PDB file of N, CA, C and O in Angstrom:
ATOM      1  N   UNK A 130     -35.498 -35.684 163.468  1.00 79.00           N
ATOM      2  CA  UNK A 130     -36.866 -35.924 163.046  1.00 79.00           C
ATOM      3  C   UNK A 130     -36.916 -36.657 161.708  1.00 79.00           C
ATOM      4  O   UNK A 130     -37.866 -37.374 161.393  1.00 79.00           O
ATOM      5  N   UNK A 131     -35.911 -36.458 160.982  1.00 78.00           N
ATOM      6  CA  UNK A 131     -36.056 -36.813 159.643  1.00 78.00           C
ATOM      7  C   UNK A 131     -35.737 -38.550 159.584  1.00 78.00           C
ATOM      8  O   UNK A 131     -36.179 -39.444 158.862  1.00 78.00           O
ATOM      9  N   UNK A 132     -34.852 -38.531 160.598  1.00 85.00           N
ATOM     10  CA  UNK A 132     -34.693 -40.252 161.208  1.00 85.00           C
ATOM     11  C   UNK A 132     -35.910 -40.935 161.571  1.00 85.00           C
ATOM     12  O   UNK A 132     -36.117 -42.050 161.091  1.00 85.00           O
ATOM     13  N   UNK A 133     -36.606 -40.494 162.229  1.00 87.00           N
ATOM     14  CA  UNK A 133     -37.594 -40.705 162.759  1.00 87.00           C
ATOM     15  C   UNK A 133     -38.206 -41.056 161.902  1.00 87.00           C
ATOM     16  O   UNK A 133     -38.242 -42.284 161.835  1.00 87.00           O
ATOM     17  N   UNK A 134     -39.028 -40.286 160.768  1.00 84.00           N
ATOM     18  CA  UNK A 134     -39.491 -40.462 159.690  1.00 84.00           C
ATOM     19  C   UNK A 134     -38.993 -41.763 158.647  1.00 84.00           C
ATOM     20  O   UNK A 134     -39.697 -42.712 158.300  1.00 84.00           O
ATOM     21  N   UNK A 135     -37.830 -41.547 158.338  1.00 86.00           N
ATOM     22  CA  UNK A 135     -37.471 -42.753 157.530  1.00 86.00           C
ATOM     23  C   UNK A 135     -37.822 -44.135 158.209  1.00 86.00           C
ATOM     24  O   UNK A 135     -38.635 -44.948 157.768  1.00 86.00           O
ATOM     25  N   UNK A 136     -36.933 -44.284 159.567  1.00 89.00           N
ATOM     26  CA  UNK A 136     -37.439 -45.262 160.473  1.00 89.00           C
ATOM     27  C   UNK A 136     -39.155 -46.425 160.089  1.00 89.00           C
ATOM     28  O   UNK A 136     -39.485 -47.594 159.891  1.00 89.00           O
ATOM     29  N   UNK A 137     -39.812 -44.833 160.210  1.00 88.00           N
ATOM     30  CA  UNK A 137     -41.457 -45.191 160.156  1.00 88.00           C
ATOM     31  C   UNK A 137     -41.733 -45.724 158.981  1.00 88.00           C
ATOM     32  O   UNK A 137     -42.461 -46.712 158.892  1.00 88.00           O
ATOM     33  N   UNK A 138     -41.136 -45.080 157.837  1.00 87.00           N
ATOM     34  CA  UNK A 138     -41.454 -45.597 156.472  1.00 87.00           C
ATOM     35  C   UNK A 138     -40.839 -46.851 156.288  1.00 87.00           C
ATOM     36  O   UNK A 138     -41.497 -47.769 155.799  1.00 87.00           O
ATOM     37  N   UNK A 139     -39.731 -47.000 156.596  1.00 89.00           N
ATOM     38  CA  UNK A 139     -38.907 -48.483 156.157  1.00 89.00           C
ATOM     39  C   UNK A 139     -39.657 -49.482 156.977  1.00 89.00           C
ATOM     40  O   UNK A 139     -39.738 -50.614 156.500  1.00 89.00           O
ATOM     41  N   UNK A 140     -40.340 -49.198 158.386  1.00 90.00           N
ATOM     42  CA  UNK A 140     -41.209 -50.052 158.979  1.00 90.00           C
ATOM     43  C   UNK A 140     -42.579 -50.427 158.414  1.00 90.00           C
ATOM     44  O   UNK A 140     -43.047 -51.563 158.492  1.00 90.00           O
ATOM     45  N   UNK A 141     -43.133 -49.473 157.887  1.00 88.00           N
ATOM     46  CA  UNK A 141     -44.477 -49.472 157.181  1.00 88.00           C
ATOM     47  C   UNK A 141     -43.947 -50.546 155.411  1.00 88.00           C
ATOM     48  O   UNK A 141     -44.563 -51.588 155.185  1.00 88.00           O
ATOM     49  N   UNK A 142     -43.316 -50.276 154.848  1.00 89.00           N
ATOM     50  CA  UNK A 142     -42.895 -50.722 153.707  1.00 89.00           C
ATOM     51  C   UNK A 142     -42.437 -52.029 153.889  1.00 89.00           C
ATOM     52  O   UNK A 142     -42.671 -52.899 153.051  1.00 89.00           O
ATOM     53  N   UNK A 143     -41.819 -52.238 154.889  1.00 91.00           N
ATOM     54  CA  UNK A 143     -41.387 -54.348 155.613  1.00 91.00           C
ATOM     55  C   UNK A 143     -42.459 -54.670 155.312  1.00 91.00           C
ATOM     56  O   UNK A 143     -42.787 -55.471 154.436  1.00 91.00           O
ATOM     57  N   UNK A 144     -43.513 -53.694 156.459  1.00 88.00           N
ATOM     58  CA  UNK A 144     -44.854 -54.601 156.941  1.00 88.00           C
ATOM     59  C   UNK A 144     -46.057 -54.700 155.530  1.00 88.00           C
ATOM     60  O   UNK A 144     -47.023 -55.457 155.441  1.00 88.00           O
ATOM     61  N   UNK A 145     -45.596 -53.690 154.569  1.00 88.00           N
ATOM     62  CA  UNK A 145     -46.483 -54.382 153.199  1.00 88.00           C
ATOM     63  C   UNK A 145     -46.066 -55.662 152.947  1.00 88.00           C
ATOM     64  O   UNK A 145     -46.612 -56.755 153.099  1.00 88.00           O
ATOM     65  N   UNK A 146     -44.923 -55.297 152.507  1.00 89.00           N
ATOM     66  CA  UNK A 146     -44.436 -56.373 151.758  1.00 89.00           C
ATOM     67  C   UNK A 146     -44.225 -58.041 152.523  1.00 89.00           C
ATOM     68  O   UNK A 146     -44.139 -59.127 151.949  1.00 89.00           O
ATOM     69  N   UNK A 147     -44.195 -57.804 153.652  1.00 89.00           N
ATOM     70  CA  UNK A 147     -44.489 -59.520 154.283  1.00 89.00           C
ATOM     71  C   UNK A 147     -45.727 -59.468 153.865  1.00 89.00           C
ATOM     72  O   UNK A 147     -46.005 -60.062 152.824  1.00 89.00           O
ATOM     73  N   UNK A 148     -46.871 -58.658 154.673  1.00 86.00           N
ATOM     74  CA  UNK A 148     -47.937 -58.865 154.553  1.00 86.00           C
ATOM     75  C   UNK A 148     -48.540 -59.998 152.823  1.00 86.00           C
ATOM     76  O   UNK A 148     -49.198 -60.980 152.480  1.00 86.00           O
ATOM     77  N   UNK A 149     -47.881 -59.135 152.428  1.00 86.00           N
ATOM     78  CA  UNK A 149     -47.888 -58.654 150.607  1.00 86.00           C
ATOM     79  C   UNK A 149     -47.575 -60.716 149.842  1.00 86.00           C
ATOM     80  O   UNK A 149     -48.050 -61.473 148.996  1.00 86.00           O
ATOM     81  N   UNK A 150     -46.513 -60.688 150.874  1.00 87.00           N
ATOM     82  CA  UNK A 150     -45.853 -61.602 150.598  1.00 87.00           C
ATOM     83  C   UNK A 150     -46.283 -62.881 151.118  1.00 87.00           C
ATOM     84  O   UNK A 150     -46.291 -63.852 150.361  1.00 87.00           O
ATOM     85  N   UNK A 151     -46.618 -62.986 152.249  1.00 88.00           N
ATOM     86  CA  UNK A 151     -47.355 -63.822 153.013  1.00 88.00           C
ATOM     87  C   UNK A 151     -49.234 -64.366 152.618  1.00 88.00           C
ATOM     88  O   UNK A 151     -49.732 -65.472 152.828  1.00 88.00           O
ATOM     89  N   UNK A 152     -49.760 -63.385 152.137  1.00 86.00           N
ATOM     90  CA  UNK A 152     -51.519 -63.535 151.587  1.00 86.00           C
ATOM     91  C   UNK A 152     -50.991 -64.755 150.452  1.00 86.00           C
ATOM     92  O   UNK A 152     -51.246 -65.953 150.570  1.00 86.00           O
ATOM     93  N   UNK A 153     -49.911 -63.906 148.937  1.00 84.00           N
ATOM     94  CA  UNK A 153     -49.895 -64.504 147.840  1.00 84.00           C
ATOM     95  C   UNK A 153     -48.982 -65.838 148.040  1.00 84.00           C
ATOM     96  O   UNK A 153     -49.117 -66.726 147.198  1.00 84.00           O
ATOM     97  N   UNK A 154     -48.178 -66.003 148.971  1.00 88.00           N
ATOM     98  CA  UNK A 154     -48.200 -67.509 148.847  1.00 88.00           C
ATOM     99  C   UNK A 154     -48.958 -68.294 150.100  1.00 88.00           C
ATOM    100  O   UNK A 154     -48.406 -69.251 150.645  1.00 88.00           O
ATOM    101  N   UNK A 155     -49.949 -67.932 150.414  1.00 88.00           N
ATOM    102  CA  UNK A 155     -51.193 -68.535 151.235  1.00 88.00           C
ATOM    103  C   UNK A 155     -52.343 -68.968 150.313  1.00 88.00           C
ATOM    104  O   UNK A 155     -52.906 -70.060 150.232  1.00 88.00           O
ATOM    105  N   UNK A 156     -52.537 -67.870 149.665  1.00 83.00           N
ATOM    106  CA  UNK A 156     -53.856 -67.619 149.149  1.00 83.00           C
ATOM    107  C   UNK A 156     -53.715 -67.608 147.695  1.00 83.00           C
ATOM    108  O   UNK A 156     -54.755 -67.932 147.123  1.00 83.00           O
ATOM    109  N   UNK A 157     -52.927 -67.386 147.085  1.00 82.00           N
ATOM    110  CA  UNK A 157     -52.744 -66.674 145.653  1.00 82.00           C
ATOM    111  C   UNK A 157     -53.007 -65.550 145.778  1.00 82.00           C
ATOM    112  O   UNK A 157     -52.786 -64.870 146.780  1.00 82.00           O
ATOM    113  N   UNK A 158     -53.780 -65.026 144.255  1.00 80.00           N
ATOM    114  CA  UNK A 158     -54.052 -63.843 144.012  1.00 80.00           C
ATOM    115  C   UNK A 158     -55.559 -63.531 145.170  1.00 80.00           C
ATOM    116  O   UNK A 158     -55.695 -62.604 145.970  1.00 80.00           O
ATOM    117  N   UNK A 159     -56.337 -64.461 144.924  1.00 85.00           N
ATOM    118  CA  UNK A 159     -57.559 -64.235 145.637  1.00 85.00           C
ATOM    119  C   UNK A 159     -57.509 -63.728 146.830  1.00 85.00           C
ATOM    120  O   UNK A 159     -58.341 -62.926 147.253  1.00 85.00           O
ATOM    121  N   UNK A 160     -55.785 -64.471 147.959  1.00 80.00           N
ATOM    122  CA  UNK A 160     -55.319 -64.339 149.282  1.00 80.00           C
ATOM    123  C   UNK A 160     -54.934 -62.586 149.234  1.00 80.00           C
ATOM    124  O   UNK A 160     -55.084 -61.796 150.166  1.00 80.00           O
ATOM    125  N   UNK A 161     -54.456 -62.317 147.995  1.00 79.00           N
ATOM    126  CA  UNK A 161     -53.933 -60.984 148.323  1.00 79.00           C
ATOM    127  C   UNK A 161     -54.924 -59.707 147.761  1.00 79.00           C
ATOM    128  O   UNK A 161     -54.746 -58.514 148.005  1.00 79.00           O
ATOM    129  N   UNK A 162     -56.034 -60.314 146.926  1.00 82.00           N
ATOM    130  CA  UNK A 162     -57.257 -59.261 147.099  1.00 82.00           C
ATOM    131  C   UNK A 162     -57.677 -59.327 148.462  1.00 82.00           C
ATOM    132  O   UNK A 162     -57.936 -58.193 148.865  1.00 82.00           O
ATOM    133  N   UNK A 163     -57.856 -60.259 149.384  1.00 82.00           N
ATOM    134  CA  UNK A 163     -58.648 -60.315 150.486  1.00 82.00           C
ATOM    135  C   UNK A 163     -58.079 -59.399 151.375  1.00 82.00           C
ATOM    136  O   UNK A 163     -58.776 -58.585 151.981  1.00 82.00           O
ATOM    137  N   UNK A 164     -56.474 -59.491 151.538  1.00 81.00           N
ATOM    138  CA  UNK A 164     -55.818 -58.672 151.993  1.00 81.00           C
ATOM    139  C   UNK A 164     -56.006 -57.401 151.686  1.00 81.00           C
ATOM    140  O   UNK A 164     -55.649 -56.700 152.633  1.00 81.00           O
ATOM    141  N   UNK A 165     -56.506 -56.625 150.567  1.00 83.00           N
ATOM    142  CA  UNK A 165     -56.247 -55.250 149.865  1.00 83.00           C
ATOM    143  C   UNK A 165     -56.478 -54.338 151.147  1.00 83.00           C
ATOM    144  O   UNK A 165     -55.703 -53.423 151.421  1.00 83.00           O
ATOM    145  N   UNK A 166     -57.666 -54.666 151.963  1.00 84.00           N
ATOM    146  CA  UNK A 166     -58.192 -53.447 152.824  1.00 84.00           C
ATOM    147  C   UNK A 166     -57.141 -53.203 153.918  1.00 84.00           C
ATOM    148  O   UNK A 166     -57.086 -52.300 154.752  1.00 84.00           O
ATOM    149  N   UNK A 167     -56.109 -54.512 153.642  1.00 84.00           N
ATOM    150  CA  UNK A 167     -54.918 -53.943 155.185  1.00 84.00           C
ATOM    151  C   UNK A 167     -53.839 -53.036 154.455  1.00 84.00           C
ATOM    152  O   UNK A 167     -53.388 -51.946 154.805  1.00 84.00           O
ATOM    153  N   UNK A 168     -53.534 -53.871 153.242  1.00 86.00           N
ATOM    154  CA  UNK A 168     -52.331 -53.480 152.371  1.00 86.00           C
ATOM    155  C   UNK A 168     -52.176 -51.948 151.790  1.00 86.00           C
ATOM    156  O   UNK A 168     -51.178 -51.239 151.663  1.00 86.00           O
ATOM    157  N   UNK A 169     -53.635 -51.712 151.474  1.00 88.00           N
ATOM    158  CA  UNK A 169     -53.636 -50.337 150.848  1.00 88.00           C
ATOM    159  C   UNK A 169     -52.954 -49.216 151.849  1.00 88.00           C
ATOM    160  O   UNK A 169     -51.854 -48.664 151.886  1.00 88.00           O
ATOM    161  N   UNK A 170     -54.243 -49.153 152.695  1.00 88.00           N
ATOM    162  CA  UNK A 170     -53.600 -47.749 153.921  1.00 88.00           C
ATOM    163  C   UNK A 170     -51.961 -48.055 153.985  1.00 88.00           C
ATOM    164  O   UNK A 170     -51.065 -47.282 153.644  1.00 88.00           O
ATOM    165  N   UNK A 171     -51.833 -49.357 154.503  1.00 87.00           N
ATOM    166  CA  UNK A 171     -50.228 -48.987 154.791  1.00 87.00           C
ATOM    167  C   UNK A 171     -49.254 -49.115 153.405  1.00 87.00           C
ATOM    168  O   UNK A 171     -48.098 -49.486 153.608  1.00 87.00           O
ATOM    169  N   UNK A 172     -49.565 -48.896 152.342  1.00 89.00           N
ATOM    170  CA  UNK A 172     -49.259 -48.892 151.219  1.00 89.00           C
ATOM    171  C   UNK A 172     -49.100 -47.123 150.988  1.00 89.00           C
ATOM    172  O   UNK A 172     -48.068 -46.645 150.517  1.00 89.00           O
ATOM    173  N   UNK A 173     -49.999 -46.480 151.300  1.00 89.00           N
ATOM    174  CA  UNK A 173     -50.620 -45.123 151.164  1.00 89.00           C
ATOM    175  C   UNK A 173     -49.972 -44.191 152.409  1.00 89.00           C
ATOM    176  O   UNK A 173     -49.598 -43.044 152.165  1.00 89.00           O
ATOM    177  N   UNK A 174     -49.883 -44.678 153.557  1.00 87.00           N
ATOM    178  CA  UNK A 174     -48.704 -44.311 154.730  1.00 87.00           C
ATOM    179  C   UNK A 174     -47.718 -44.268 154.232  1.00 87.00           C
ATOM    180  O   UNK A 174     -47.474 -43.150 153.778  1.00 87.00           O
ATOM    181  N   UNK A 175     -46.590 -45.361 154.006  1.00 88.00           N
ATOM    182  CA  UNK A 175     -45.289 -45.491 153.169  1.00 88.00           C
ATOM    183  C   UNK A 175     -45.257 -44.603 152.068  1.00 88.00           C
ATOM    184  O   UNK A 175     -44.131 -44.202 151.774  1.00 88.00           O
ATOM    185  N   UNK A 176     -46.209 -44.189 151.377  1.00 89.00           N
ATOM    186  CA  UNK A 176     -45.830 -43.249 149.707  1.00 89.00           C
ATOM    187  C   UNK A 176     -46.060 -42.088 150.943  1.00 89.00           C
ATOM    188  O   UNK A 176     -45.115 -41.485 151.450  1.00 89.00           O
ATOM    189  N   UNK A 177     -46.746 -41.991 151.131  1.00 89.00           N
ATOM    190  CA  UNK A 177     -46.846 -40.468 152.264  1.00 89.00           C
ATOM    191  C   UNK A 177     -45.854 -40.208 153.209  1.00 89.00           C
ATOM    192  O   UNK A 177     -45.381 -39.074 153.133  1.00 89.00           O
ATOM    193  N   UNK A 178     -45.373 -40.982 154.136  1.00 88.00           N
ATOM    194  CA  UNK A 178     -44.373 -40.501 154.586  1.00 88.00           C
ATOM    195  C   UNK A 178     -43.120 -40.305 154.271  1.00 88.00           C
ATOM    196  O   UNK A 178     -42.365 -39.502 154.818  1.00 88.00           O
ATOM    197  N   UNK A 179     -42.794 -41.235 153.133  1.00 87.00           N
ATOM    198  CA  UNK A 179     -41.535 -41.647 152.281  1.00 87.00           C
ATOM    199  C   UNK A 179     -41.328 -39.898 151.303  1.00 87.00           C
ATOM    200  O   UNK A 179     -40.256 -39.321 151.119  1.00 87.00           O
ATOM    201  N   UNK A 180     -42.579 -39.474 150.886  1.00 88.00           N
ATOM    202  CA  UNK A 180     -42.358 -38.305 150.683  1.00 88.00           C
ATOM    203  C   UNK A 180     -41.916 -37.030 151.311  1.00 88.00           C
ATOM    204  O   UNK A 180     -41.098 -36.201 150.911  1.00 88.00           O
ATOM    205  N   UNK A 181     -42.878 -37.075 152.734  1.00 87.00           N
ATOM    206  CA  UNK A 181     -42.600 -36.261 153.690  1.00 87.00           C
ATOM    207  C   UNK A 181     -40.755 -35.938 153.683  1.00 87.00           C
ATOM    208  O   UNK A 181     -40.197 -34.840 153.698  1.00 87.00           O
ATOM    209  N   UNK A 182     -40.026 -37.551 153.651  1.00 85.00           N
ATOM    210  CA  UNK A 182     -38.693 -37.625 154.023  1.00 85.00           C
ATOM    211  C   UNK A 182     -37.704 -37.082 152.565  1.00 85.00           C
ATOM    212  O   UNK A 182     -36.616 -36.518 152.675  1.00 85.00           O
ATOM    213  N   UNK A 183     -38.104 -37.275 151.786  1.00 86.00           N
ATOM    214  CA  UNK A 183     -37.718 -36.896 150.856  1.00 86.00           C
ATOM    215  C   UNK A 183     -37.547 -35.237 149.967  1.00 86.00           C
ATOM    216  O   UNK A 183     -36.679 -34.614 149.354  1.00 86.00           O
ATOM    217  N   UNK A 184     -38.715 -35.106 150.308  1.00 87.00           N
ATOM    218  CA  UNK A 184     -39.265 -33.754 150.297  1.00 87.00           C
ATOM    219  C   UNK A 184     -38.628 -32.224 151.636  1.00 87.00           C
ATOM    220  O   UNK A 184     -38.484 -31.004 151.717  1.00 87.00           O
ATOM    221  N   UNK A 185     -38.497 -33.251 152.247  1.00 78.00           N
ATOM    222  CA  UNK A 185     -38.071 -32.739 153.697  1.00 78.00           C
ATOM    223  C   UNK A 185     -39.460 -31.295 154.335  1.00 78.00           C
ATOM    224  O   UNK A 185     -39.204 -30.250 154.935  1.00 78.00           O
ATOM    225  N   UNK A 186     -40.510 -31.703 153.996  1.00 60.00           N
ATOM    226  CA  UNK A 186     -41.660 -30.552 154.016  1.00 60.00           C
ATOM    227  C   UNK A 186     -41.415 -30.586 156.038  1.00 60.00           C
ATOM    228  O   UNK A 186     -42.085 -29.841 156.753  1.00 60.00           O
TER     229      UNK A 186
END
């Protein structure tokens, strides 16, 4: 399970950071405010589950 978990987080944490990565050299900064409403949640998933794994709760 704890695989499982990491799995999810290292997937969620890719998908910021392209995301992340992809707005600011599209858009600039403006590209990656526009983005905020995708980036956050899965920003907020990754610190949450990354804990879960860490924590081992």
């Amino acid at each position: 399970m704890r695989n499982v978990i990491f799995i999810i987080s290292m997937i969620l944490l890719f998908l910021t950071l392209f995301i992340g990565l992809e707005s600011i050299f599209t858009g600039g900064i403006q590209g990656l405010l526009r983005k905020s409403k995708l980036l956050i949640p899965l920003m907020l998933g990754y610190v949450i589950l990354y804990s879960v794994y860490i924590f081992n709760v």
